[in-house]
XYZ file of C-alpha atoms in Angstrom:
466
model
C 0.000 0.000 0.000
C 2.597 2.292 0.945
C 4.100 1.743 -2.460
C 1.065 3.037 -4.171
C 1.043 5.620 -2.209
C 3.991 6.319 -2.992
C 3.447 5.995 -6.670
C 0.482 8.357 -6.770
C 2.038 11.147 -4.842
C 4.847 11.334 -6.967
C 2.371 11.286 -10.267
C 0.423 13.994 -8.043
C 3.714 16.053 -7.316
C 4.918 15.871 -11.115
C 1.433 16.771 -12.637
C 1.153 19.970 -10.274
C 4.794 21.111 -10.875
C 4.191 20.548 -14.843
C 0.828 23.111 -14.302
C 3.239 25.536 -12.385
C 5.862 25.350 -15.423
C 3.416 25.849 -18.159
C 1.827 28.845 -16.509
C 4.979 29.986 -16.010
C 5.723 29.641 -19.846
C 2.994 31.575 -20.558
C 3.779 34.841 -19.141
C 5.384 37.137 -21.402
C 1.710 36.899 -24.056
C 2.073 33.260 -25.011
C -0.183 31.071 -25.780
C 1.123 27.493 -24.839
C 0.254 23.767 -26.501
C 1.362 20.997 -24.651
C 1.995 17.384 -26.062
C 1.679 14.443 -24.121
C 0.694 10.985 -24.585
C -2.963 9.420 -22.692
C -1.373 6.373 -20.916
C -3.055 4.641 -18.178
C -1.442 2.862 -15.695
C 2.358 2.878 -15.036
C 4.944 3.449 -16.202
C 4.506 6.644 -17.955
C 7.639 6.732 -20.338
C 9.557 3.449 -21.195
C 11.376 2.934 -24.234
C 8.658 1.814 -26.143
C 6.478 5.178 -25.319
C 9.518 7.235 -25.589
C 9.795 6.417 -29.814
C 5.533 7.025 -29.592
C 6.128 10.321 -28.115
C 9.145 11.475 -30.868
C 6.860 10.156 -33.669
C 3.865 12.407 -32.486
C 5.918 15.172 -32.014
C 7.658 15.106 -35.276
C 4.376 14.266 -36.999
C 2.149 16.860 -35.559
C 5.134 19.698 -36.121
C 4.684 18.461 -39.834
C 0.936 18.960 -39.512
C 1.061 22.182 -38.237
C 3.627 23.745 -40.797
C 1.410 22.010 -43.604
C -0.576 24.626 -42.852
C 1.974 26.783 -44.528
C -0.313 30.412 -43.344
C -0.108 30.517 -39.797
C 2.891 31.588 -37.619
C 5.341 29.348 -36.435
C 5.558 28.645 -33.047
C 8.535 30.457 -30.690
C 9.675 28.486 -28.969
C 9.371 24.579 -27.961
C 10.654 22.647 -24.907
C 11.024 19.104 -24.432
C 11.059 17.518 -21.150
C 10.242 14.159 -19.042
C 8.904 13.764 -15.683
C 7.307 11.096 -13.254
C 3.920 11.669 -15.218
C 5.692 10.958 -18.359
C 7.320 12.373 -22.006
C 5.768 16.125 -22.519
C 6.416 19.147 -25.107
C 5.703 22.352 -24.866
C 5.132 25.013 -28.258
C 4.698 28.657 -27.222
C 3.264 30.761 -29.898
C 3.442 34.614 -29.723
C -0.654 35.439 -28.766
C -0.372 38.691 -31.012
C 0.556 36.430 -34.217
C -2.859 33.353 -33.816
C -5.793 33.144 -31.796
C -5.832 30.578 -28.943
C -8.877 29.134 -30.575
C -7.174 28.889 -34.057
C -4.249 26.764 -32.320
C -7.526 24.444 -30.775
C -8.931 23.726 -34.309
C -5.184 22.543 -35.328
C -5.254 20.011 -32.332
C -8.158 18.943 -32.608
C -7.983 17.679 -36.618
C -4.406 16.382 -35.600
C -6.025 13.894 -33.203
C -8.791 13.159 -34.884
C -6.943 12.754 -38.542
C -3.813 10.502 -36.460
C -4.188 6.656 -36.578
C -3.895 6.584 -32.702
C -4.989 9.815 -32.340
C -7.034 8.795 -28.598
C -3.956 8.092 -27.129
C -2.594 11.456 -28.057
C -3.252 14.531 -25.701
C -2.638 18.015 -27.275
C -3.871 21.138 -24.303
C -4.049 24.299 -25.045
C -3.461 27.614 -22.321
C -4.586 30.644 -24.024
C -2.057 33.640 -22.655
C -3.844 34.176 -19.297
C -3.566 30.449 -18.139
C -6.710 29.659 -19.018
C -7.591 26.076 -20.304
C -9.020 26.459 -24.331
C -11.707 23.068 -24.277
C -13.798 22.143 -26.720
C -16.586 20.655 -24.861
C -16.143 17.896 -26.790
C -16.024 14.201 -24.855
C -12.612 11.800 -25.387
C -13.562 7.880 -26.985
C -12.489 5.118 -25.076
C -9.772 3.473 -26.875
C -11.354 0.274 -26.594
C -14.522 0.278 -27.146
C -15.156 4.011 -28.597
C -17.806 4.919 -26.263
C -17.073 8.009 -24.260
C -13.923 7.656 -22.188
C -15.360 9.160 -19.056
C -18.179 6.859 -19.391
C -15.697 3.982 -18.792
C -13.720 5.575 -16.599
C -16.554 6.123 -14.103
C -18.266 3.060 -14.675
C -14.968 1.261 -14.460
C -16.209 -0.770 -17.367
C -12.722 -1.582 -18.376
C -9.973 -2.694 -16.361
C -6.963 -0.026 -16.155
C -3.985 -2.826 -16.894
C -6.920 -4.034 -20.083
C -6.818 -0.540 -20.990
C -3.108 -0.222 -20.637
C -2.116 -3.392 -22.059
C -4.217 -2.545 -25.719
C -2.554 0.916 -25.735
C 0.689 -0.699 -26.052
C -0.006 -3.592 -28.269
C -1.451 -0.936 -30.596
C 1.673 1.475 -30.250
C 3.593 -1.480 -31.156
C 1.965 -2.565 -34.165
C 1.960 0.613 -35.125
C 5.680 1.408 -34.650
C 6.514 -1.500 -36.411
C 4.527 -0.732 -39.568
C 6.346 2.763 -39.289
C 9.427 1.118 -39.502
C 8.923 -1.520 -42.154
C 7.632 1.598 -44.393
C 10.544 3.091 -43.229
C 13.129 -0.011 -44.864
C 10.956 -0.263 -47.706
C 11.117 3.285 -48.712
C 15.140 3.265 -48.164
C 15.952 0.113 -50.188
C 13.545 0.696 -52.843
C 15.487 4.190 -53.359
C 18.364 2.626 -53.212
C 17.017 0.057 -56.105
C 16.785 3.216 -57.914
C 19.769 5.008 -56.920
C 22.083 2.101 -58.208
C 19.994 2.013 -61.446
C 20.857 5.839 -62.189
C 24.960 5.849 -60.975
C 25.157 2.115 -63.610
C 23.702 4.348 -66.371
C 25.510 7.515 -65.529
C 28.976 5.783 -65.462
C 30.769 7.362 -67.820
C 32.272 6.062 -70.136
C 31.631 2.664 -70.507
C 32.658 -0.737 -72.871
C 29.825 -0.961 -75.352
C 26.588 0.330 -72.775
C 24.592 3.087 -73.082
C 25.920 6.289 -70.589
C 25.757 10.086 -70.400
C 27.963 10.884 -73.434
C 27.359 7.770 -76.001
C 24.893 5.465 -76.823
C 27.789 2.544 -76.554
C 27.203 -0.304 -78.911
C 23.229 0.494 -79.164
C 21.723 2.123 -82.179
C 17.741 1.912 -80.309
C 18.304 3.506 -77.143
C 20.127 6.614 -75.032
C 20.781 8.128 -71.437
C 17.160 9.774 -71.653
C 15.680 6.272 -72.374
C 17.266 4.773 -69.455
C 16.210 7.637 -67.311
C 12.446 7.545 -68.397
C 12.692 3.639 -68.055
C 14.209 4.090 -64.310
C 11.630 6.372 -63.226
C 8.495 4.082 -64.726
C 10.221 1.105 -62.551
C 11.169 3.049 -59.500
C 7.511 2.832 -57.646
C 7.221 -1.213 -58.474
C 10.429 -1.526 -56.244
C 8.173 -0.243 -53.289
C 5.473 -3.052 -54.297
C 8.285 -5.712 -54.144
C 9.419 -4.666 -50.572
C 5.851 -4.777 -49.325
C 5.681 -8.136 -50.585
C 8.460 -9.073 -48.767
C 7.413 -7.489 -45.831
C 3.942 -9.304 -45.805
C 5.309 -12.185 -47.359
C 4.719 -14.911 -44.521
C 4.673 -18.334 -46.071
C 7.284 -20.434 -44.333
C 8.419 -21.903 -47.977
C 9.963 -18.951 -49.490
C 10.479 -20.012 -52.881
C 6.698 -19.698 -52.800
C 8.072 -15.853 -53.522
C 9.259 -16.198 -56.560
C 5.714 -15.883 -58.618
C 4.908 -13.273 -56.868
C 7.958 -11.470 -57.527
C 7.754 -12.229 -61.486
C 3.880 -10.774 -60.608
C 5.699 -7.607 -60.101
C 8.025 -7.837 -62.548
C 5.818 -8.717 -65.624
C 3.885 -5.334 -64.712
C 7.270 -3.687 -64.681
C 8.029 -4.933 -67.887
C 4.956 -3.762 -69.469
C 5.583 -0.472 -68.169
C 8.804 -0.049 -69.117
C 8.131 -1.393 -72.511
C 5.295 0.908 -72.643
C 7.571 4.344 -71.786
C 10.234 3.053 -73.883
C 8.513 2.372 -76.914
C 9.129 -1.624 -76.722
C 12.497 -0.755 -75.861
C 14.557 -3.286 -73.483
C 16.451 -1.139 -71.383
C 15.924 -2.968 -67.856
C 14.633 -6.528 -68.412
C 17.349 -8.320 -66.869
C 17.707 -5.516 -63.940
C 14.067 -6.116 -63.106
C 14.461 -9.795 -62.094
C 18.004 -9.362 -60.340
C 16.799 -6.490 -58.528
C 13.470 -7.688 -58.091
C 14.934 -10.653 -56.292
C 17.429 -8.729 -54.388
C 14.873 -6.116 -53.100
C 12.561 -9.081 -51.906
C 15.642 -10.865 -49.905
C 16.899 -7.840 -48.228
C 13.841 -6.853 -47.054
C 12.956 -10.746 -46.011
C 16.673 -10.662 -44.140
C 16.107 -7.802 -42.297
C 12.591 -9.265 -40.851
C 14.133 -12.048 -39.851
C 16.078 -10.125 -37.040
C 19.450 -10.545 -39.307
C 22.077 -7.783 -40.308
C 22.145 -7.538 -44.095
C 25.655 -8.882 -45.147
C 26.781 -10.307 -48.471
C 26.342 -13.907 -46.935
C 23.024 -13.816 -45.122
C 21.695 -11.888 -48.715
C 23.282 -15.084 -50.691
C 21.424 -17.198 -48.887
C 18.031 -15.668 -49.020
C 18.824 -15.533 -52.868
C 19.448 -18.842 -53.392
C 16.470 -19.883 -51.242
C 13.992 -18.006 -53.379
C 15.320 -19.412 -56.970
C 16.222 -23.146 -56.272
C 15.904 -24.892 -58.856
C 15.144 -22.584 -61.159
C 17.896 -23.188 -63.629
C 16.651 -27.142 -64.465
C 13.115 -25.744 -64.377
C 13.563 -22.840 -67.095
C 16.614 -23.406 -68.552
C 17.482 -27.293 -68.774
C 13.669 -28.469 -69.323
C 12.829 -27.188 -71.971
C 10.204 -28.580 -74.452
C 11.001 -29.680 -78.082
C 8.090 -26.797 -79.197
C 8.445 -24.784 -77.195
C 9.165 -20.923 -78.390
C 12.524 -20.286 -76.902
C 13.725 -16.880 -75.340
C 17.257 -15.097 -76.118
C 18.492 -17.011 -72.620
C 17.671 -20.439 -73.719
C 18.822 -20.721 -76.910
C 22.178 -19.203 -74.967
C 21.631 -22.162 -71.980
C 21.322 -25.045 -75.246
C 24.106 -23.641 -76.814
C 26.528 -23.404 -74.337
C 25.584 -25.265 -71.071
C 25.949 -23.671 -67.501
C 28.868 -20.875 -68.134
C 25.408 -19.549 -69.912
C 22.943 -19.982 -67.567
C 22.865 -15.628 -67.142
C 20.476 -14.234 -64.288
C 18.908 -17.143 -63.375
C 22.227 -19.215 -62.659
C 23.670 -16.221 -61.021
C 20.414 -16.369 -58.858
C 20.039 -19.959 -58.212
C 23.772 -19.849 -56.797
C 23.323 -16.736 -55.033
C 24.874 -14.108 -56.840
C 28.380 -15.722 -57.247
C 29.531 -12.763 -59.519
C 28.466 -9.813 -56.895
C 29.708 -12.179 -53.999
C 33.204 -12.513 -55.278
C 33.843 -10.036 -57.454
C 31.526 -6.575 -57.420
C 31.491 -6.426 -53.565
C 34.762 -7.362 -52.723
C 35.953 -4.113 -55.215
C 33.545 -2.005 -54.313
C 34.757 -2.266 -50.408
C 37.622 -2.341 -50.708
C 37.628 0.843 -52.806
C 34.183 2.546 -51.129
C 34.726 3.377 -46.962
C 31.803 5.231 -46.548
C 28.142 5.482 -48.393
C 28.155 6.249 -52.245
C 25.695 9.226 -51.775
C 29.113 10.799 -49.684
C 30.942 10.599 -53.105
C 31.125 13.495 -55.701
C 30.588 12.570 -59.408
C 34.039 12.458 -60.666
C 34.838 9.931 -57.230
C 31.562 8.005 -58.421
C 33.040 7.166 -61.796
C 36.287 6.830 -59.988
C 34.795 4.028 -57.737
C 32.106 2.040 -59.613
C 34.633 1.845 -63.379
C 36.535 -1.049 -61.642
C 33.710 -2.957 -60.084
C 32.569 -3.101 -63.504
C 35.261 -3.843 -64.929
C 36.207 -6.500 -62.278
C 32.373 -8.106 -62.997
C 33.044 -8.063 -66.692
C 36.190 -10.053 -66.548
C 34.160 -12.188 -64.599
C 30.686 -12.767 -65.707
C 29.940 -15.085 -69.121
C 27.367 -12.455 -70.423
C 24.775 -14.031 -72.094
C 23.755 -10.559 -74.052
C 27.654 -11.155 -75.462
C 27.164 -14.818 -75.897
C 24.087 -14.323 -77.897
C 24.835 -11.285 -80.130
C 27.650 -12.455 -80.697
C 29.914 -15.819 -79.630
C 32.239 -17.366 -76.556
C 35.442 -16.162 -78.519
C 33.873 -12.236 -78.233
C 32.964 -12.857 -74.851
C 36.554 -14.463 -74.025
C 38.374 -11.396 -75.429
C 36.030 -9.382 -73.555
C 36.885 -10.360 -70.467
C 40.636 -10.545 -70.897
C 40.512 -6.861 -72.250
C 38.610 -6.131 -69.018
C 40.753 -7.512 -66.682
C 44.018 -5.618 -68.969
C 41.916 -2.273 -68.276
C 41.528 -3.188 -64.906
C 44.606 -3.663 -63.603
C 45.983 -0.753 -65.755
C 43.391 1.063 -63.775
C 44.049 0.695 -60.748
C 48.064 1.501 -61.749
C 46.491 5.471 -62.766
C 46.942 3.866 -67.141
C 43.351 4.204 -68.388
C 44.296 4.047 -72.083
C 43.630 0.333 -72.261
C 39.889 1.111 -70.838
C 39.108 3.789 -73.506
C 40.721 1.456 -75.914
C 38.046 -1.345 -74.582
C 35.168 0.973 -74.569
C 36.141 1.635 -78.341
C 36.821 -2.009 -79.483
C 33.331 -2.262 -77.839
C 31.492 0.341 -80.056
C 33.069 -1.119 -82.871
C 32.654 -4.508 -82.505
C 28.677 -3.920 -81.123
C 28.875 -5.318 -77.581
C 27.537 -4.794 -74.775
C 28.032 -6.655 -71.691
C 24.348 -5.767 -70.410
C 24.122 -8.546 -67.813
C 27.421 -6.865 -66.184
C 25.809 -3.632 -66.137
C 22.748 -5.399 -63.986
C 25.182 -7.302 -61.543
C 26.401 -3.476 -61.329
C 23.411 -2.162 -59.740
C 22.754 -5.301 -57.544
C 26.314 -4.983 -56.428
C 25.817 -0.853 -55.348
C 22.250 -1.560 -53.615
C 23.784 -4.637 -51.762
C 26.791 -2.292 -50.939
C 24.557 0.280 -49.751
C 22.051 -1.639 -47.437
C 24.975 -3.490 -45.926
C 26.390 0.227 -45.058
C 22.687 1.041 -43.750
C 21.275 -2.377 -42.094
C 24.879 -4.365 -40.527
């Protein structure tokens, strides 16, 4: 007993010195609106309530300077006590009316997913209390809170218990929009620095359409921007996704995809500018996201594995069965031709992104020691020229191997790995004499390009999420 006495004289205490503070703030012509969260019971801050109370704060700031017209407030103060997290926004009473700052509250609460929870007071510039009249829902039921509270028709810790399961949930969606949003940029990010590299062996960039006679920077920039909003859709997949088989995924991704394809096809005029980018990113998106709600760090390994997962099989199933009349994409025909060193995205999948494993990450690290978006353009190009070339002397390109033969793609590579190590000695002749042989000879290592952009948005949500 003498504990809950306790307990209520110090929630007494704090209460009455937060009234003496706030009337105190308002001297000087201020009216005052005070922020606090409606939690029963105690604790009144704990971690959990602490990230609540930032996330109302933040949001209803944003709220109020949407309304773009009215003044901004003077000054704000932040504090905790024994009765829990409060702020405090002091607007000059000359600039609004006490009632206009009311009106603001009030649609905040009522427009805010857990708006009941959320207590916004106003003291007009004499002290006085600015009310409404207007009677609080119970957060359980929705009949009036005072109701319950006097009839004591729900229990306190009931009451309590649903608060915080709901702040929870909602926290949690916060965050996964949160993720989503971040790798999904970064999906789109790494598409724009691959086609901005500049110059590059036989691929469309800022100064030259490369080997390509169809297609420029401006189509790859239309056909980034169509894409860019599926790459949210694929993250909330992922996020949702809860089917303990997870190469159950991979129609669902292709779901995606297919509509990316149309759109991109659509924008660029039946152009293919990003057809092998949407499955290896599609895939990629989908496992990071999947890693990261499993409690892991995003690393190259624990994204390998999530890969792999997702496309086993997929090879013998797409590749290596194929029927006698059946009509046979650019890939297959490569696959019969030439056996596994052409098995192109899919094999790269199915083994978990061998080529970004051991060859685009490990360059890009070593060479990279902070985020990409820290980098000026010239230390871009700088950076991501030897990944690619490092992925090119590495990767059996089936766009080479089926526009042109394995003798192109074998002098292909060994010119990339002579750039490369010229490169990194400060000789880039040989490069600009392999991005000429390249225009020349029409190739273009496409699948390299898309192992590009896995490798920077792998690079970049390791740097974000280990």
């Amino acid at each position: 007993m003498q504990v809950i006495d306790t307990h209520i004289t110090n929630l007494l205490h704090a209460r009455e010195t937060r009234m003496i503070q706030k009337l105190q703030l308002t001297q000087g012509g201020y009216h005052l609106v005070s922020l606090q969260l409606n939690i029963p019971g105690l604790p009144k801050t704990n971690d959990l309530l602490k990230d609540f109370f930032s996330f109302v704060d933040e949001r209803f700031q944003e709220f109020y300077l949407s309304k773009g017209h009215l003044q901004r407030w003077q000054t704000k103060v932040v504090r905790t006590d024994y009765s829990g997290d409060w702020a405090i926004f002091l607007f000059k009473s000359r600039s609004i009316e006490a009632s206009t700052l009311k009106e603001i509250t009030e649609e905040f609460e009522q427009s805010f997913e857990l708006g009941r929870i959320v207590d916004l007071d106003i003291l007009d510039s004499d002290g006085f209390p600015v009310s409404s009249g207007k009677a609080k829902a119970c957060f359980i039921c929705g009949s009036a809170a005072e109701e319950c509270r006097k009839t004591k028709r729900h229990n306190i810790l009931e009451v309590r218990q649903s608060m915080l399961d709901a702040i929870q949930t909602f926290l949690d969606k916060k965050n996964d929009e949160s993720i989503i949003n971040q790798i999904s940029g970064f999906a789109t990010y790494a598409l724009l620095l691959e086609v901005s590299l500049s110059p590059k062996p036989g691929l469309v960039c800022r100064n030259s359409n490369g080997a390509h006679t169809d297609m420029d920077f401006a189509t790859f920039v239309q056909s980034t921007a169509v894409l860019s909003p599926y790459f949210l859709q694929i993250g909330q997949l992922a996020s949702q996704f809860n089917d303990n088989e997870i190469s159950s995924a991979l129609p669902k991704i292709r779901e995606i995809g297919l509509r990316m394809e149309k759109a991109m096809l659509q924008t660029t005029g039946h152009i293919n500018t990003h057809k092998g980018a949407i499955f290896l990113l599609g895939l990629s998106i989908f496992a990071i996201v999947r890693v990261i709600k499993s409690g892991s760090k995003v690393s190259a390994s624990t994204f390998s594995t999530y890969v792999q997962n997702i496309t086993k099989g997929i090879v013998e199933k797409e590749l290596a069965d194929i029927k006698k009349d059946s009509t046979l994409t650019h890939g297959q025909q490569c696959f019969i031709k030439y056996g596994m060193m052409a098995s192109g995205a899919r094999g790269e999948a199915e083994f978990g992104m061998p080529t970004v494993m051991n060859h685009g990450i490990p360059v890009l690290n070593c060479l990279a020691d902070k985020e990409l978006n820290h980098y000026n353009d010239k230390e871009l190009n700088d950076i991501l020229t030897p990944v690619l070339l490092r992925i090119i002397s590495a990767n059996s390109d089936t766009n080479v191997l089926y526009r042109k033969d394995l003798h192109a793609l074998e002098t292909l590579k060994q010119k990339a790995q002579l750039a490369l190590d010229n490169w990194l000695k400060g000789n880039k002749i040989p490069y600009k004499e392999l991005c000429e042989w390249c225009s020349q000879e029409g190739i273009s290592p496409g699948g390299s390009a898309d192992l590009l952009a896995v490798t920077i948005l792998l690079h970049q949500c390791i740097q974000t999420f280990s």
